[in-house]
Tab-separated table of C-alpha atoms in Angstrom:
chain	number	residue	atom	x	y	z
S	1	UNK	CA	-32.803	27.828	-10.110
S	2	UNK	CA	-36.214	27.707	-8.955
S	3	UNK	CA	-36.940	28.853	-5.256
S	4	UNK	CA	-37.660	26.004	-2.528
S	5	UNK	CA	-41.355	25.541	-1.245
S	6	UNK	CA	-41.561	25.691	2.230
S	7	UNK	CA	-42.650	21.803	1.933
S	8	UNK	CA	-39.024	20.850	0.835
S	9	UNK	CA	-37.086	23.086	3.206
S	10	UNK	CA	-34.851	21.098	6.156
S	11	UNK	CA	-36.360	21.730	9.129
S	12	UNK	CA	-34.402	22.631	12.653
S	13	UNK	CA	-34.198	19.257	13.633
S	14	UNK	CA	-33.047	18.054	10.546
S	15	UNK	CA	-30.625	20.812	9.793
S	16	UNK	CA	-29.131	20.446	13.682
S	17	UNK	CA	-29.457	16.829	14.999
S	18	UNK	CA	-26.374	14.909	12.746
S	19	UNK	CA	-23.997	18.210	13.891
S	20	UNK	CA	-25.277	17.689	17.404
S	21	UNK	CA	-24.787	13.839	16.999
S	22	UNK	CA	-21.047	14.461	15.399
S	23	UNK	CA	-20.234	16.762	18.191
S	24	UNK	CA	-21.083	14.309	20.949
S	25	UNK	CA	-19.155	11.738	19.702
S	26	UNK	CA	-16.088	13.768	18.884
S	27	UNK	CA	-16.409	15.113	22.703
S	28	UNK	CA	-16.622	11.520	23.805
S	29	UNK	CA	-13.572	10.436	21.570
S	30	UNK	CA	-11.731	13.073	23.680
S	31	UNK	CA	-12.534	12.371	26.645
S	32	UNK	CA	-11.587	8.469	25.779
S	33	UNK	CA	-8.183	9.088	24.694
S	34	UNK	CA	-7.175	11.876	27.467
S	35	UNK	CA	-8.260	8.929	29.776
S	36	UNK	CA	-5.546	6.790	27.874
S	37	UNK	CA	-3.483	9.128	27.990
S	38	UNK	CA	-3.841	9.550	31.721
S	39	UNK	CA	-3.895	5.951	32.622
S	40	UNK	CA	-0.814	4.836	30.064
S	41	UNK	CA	1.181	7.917	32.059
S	42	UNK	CA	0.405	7.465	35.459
S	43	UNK	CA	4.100	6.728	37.442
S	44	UNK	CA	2.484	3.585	38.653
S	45	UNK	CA	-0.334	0.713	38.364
S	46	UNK	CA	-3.906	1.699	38.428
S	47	UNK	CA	-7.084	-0.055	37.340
S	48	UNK	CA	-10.795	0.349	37.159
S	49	UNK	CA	-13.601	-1.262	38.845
S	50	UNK	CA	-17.241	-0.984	37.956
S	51	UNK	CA	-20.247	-1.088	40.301
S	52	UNK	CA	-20.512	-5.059	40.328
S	53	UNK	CA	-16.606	-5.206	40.818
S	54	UNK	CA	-15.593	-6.438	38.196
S	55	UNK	CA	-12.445	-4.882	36.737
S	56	UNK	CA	-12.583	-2.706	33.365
S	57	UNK	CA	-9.425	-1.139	32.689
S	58	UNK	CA	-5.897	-1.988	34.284
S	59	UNK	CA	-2.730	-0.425	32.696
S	60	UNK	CA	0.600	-2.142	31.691
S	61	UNK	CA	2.838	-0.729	34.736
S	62	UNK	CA	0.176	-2.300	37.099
S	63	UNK	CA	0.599	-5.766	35.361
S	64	UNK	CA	3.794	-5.396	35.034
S	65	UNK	CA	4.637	-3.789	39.010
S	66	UNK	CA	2.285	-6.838	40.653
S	67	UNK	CA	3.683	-9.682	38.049
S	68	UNK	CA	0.210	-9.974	36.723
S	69	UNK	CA	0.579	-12.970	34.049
S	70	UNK	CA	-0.972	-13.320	30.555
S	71	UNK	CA	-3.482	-16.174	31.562
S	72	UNK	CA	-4.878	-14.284	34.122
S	73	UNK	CA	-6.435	-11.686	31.847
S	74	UNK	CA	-6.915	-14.959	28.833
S	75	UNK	CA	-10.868	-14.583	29.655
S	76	UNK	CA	-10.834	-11.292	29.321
S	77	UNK	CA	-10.352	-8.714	33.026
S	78	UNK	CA	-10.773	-10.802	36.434
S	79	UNK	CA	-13.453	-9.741	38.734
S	80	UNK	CA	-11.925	-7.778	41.835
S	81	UNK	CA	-12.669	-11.289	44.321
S	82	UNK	CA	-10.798	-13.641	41.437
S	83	UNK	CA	-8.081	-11.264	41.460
S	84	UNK	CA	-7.872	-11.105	45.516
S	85	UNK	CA	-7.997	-14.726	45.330
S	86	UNK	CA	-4.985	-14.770	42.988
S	87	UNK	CA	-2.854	-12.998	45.281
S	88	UNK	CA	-3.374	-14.969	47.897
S	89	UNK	CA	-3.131	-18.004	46.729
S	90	UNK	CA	0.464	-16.877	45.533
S	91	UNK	CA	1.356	-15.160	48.988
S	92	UNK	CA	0.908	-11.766	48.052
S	93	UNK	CA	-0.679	-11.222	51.343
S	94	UNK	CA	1.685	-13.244	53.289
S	95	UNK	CA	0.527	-16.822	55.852
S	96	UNK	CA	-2.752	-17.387	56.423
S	97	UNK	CA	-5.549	-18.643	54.762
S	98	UNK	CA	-6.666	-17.119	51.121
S	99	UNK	CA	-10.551	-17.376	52.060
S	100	UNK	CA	-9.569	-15.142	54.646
S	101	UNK	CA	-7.414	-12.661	53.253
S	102	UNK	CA	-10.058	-12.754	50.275
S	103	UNK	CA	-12.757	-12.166	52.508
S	104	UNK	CA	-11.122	-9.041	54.787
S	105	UNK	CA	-10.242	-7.320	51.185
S	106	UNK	CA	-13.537	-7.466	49.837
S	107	UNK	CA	-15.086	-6.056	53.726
S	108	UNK	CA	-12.949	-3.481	53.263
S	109	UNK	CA	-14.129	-2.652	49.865
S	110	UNK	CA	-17.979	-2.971	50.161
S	111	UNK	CA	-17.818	-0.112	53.150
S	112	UNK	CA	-16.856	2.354	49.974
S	113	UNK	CA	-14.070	4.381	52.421
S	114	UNK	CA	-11.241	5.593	50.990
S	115	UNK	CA	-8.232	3.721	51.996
S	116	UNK	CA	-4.390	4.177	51.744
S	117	UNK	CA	-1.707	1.714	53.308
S	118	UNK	CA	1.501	0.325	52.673
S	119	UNK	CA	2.822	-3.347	51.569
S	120	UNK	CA	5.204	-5.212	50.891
S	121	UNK	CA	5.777	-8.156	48.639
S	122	UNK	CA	7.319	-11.260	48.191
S	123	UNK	CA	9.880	-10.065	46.340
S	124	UNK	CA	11.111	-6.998	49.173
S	125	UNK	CA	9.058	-4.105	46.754
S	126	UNK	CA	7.118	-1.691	48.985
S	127	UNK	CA	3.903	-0.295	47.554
S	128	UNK	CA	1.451	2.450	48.362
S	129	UNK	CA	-1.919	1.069	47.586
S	130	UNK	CA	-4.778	3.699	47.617
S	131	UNK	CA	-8.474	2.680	47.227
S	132	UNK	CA	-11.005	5.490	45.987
S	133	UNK	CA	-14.910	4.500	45.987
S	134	UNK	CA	-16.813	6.433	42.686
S	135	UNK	CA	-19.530	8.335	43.309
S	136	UNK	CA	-21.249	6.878	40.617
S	137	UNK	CA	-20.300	3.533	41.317
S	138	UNK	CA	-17.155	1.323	41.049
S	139	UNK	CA	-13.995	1.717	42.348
S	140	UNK	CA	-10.530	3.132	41.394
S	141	UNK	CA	-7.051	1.961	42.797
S	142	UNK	CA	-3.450	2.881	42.464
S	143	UNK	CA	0.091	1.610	43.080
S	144	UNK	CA	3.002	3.183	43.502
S	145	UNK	CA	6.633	2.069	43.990
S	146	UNK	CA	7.774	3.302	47.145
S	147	UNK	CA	10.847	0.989	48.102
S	148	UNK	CA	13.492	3.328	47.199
S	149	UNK	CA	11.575	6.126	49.596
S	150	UNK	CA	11.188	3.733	52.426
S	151	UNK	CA	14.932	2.608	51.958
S	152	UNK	CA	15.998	6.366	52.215
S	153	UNK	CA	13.597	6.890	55.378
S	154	UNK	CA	15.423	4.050	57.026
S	155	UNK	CA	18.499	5.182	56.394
S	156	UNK	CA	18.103	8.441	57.462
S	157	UNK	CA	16.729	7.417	60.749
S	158	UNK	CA	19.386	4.865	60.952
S	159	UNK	CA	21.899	7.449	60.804
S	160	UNK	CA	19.646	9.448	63.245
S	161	UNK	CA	20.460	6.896	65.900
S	162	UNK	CA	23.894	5.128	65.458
S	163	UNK	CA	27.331	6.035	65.470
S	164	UNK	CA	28.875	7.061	61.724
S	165	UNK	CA	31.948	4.752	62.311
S	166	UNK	CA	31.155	1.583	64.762
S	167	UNK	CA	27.416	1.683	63.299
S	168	UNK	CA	26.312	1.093	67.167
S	169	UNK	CA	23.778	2.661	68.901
S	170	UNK	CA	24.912	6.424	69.702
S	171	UNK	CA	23.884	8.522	72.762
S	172	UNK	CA	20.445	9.484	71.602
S	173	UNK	CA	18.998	5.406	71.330
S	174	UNK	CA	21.011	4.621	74.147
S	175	UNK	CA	19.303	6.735	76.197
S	176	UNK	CA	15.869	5.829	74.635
S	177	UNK	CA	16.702	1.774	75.589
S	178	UNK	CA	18.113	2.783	79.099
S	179	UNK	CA	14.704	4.779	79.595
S	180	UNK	CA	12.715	1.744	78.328
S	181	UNK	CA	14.579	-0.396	80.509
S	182	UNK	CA	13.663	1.062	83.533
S	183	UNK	CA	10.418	1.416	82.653
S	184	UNK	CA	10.376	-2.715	83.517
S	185	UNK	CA	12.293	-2.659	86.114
S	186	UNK	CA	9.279	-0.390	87.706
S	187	UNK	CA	6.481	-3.092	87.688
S	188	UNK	CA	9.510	-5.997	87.976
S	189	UNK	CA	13.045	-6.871	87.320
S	190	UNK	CA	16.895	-5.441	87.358
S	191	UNK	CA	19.000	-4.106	85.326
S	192	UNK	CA	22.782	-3.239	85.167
S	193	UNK	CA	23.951	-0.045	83.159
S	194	UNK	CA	28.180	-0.610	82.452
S	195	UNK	CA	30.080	2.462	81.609
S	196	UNK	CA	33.321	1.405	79.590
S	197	UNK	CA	36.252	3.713	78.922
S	198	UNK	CA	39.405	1.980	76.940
S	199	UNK	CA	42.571	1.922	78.368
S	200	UNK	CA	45.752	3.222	76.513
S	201	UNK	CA	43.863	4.084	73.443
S	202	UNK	CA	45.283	7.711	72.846
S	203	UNK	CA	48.881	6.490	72.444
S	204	UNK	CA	47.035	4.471	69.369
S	205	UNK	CA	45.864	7.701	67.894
S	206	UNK	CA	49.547	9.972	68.702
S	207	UNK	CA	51.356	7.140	67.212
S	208	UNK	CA	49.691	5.546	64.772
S	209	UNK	CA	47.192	8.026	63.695
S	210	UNK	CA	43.317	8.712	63.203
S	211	UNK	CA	43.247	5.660	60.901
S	212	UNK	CA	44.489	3.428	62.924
S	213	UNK	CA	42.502	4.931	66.163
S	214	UNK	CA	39.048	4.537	64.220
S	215	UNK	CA	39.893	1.123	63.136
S	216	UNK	CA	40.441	0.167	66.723
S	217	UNK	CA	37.356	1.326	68.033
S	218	UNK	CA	35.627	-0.368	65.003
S	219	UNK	CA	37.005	-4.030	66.265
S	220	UNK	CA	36.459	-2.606	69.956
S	221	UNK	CA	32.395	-2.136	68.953
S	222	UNK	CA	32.492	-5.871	67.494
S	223	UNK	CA	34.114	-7.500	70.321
S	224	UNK	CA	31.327	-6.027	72.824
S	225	UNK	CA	28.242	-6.692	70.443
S	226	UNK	CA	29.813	-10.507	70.691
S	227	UNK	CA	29.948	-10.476	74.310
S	228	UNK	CA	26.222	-9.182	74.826
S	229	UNK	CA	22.652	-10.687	74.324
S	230	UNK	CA	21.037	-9.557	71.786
S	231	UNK	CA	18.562	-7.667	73.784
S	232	UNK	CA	21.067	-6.055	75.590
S	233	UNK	CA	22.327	-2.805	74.286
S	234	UNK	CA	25.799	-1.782	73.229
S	235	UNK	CA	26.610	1.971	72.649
S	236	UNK	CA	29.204	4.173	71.617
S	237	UNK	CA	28.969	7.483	73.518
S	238	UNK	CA	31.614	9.195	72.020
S	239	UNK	CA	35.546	8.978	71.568
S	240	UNK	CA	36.121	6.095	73.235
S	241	UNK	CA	32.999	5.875	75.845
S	242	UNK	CA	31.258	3.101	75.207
S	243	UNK	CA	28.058	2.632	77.566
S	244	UNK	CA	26.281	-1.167	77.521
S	245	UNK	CA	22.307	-1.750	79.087
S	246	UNK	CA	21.775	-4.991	80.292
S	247	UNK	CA	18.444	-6.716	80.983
S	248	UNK	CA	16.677	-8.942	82.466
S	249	UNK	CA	18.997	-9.579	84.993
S	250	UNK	CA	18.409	-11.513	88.330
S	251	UNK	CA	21.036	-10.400	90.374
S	252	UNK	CA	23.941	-7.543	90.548
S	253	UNK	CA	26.099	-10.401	90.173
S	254	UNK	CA	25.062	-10.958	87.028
S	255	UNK	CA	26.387	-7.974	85.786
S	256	UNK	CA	29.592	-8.741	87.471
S	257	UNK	CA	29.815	-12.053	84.823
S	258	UNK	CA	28.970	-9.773	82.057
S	259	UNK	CA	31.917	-7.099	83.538
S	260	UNK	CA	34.582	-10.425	83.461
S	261	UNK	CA	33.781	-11.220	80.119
S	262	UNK	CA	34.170	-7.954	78.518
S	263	UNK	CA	37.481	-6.995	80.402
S	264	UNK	CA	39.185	-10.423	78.994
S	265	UNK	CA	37.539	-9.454	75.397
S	266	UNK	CA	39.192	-6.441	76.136
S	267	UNK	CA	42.345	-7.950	76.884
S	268	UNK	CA	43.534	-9.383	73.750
S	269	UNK	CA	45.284	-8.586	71.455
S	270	UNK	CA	43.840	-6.272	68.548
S	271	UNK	CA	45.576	-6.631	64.875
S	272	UNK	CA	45.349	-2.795	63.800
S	273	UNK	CA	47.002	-1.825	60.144
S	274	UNK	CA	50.292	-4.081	60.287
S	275	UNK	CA	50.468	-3.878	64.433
S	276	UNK	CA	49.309	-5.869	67.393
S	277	UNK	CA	48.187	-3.417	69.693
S	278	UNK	CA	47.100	-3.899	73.382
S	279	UNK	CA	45.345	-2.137	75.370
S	280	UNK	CA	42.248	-2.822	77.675
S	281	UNK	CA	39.171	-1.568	79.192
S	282	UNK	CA	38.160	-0.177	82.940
S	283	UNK	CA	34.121	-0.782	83.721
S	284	UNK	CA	32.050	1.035	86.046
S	285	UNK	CA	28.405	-0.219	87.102
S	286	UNK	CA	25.095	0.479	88.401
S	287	UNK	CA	22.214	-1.353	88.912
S	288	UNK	CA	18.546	-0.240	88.733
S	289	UNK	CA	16.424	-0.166	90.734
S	290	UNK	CA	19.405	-0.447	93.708
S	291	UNK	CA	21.338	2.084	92.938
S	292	UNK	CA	18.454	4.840	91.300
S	293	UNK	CA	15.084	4.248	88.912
S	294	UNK	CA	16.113	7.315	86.883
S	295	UNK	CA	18.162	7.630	84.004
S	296	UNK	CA	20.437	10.704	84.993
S	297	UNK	CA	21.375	8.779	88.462
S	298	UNK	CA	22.054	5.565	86.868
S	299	UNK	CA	24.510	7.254	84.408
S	300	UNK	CA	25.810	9.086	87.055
S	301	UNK	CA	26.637	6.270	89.547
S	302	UNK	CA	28.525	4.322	86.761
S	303	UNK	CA	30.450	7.066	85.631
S	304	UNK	CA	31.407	7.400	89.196
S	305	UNK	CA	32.055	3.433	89.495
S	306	UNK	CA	33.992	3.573	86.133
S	307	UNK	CA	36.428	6.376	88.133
S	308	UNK	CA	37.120	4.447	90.627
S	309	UNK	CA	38.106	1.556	88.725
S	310	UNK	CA	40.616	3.773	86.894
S	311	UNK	CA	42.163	4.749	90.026
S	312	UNK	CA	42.711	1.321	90.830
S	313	UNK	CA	45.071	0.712	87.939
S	314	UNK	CA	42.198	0.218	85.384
S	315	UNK	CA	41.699	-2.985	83.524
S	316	UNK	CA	38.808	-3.868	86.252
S	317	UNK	CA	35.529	-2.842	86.780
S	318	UNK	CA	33.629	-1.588	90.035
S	319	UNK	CA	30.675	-1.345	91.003
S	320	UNK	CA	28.469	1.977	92.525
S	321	UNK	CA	29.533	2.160	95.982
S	322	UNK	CA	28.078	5.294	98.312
S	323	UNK	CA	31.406	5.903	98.643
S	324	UNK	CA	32.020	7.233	95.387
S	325	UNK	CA	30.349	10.165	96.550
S	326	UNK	CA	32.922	11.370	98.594
């Protein structure tokens, strides 16, 4: 084989360009389908945005997670105000008019801020939506299922503040209402705080049992809720200490009305695991700001009230006299 002139060998260019080319486009195919991959195994919905807004990628678990249907993607992806507009227009956002909610989303995504909040939809699911400006341009945002989180946040705090077995307010939220309550009666009003112990429940538990003694209370705790307002509070303090707020009151005579009616709820009859069972309930009250404007003394004046309806053969209520001091 004859040698090559110099005329016919490649040059660097020649010899180096295609392998350069090749290796661009191989890097670029990578990068492509570790996006896919990234996007097809997010745990939630997330889609693309460019520059104009106009939407360029937007996986299956978003259109699936926000109900997205087919026709809305028949002209190929909606531009990020057509999609605003379609979630409006089918409540996503709740009342009010679409141009508006439209026009606040699109505000909030022209000042290029990040952005995270929570919402809920018409169908009870709670998502975490979180907007993230490019910084070459467009925008990126995610969704993520929270409902089952929230739920177990509620719960918890639920069980934070009410009573395992009645499921009423327990010490900690009673206070927290009391404290709230006073708070109003500072710049105007009254309020009554009613300390309630039950008559003749032990002989329930010796007799009957713990079964029997916790299904009692659980009737007791229903019977009160039904005798209140439903901005007054009802709690269970402990054993069988129940402790009842009530506000927005006019007079101390009020409270008095409020003391009747629980005493003859009290009064009846309770059907407890085969037996009728009777027993009763002996009230003690004080009224803010009379008889104190602080949570301790108002506690303490109808725990002494409650006393002194006990020593008058209970089934009665009282209310704080100074005398109860002595």
């Amino acid at each position: 084989m004859s040698a090559l002139r110099k005329s016919d060998a490649p040059t660097d260019r020649e010899s180096n360009e295609p392998a350069k080319i090749g290796s661009a486009e191989q890097s670029l195919r990578e990068r492509v389908r570790l996006l896919e991959a990234v996007v097809d195994n997010f745990p939630g919905g997330i889609s693309l945005f460019d520059d104009d807004l106009r939407m360029v990628l937007c996986n299956d678990q978003q259109k699936s997670m926000l109900d997205y249907p087919p026709e809305l993607f028949r002209n190929g992806y909606p531009n990020m105000e057509d999609l605003f507009r379609f979630n409006a227009e089918r409540g996503e956002y709740g009342p009010g008019s679409a141009d508006e909610h439209v026009r606040r989303r699109l505000e909030l995504v022209r000042q290029r801020t990040p952005h995270s909040y929570h919402r809920t939809r018409p169908n009870g699911t709670v998502l975490e939506i979180r907007g993230v400006p490019l910084s070459g341009g467009g925008f990126v945002t995610t969704y993520l299922d929270v409902t089952e989180q929230r739920r177990n946040q509620e719960l918890v705090a639920h069980m934070a503040h009410h009573d395992h077995l009645t499921d009423l307010p327990n010490r900690a939220l009673f206070n927290d209402r009391l404290q709230q309550a006073i708070a109003k009666t500072k710049r105007n009003g009254t309020i009554a705080v009613l300390c309630l112990d039950l008559d003749r429940f032990k002989p329930v538990n010796d007799q009957l049992g713990h079964q029997a003694g916790d299904e009692l209370l659980k009737q007791v705790a229903g019977r009160l809720s039904a005798s209140v307002r439903d901005h007054d509070t009802v709690a269970r303090l402990g054993g069988d200490e129940f402790a009842i707020v009530q506000t927005d009151i006019h007079q101390r005579s009020d409270a008095g009305v409020l003391a009747r009616r629980l005493v003859a709820a009290m009064h009846e009859p309770f059907a407890v695991c085969g037996h009728s069972i009777s027993i009763g309930t002996s009230i003690g009250i004080s009224v803010a700001p009379d008889d104190g404007s602080s949570l301790d003394d108002l506690l303490r004046k109808a725990d002494l009230a409650l006393y002194r309806s006990k020593r008058s053969g209970r089934g009665t209520f009282s209310f704080y006299e100074g005398r109860d001091e002595q």
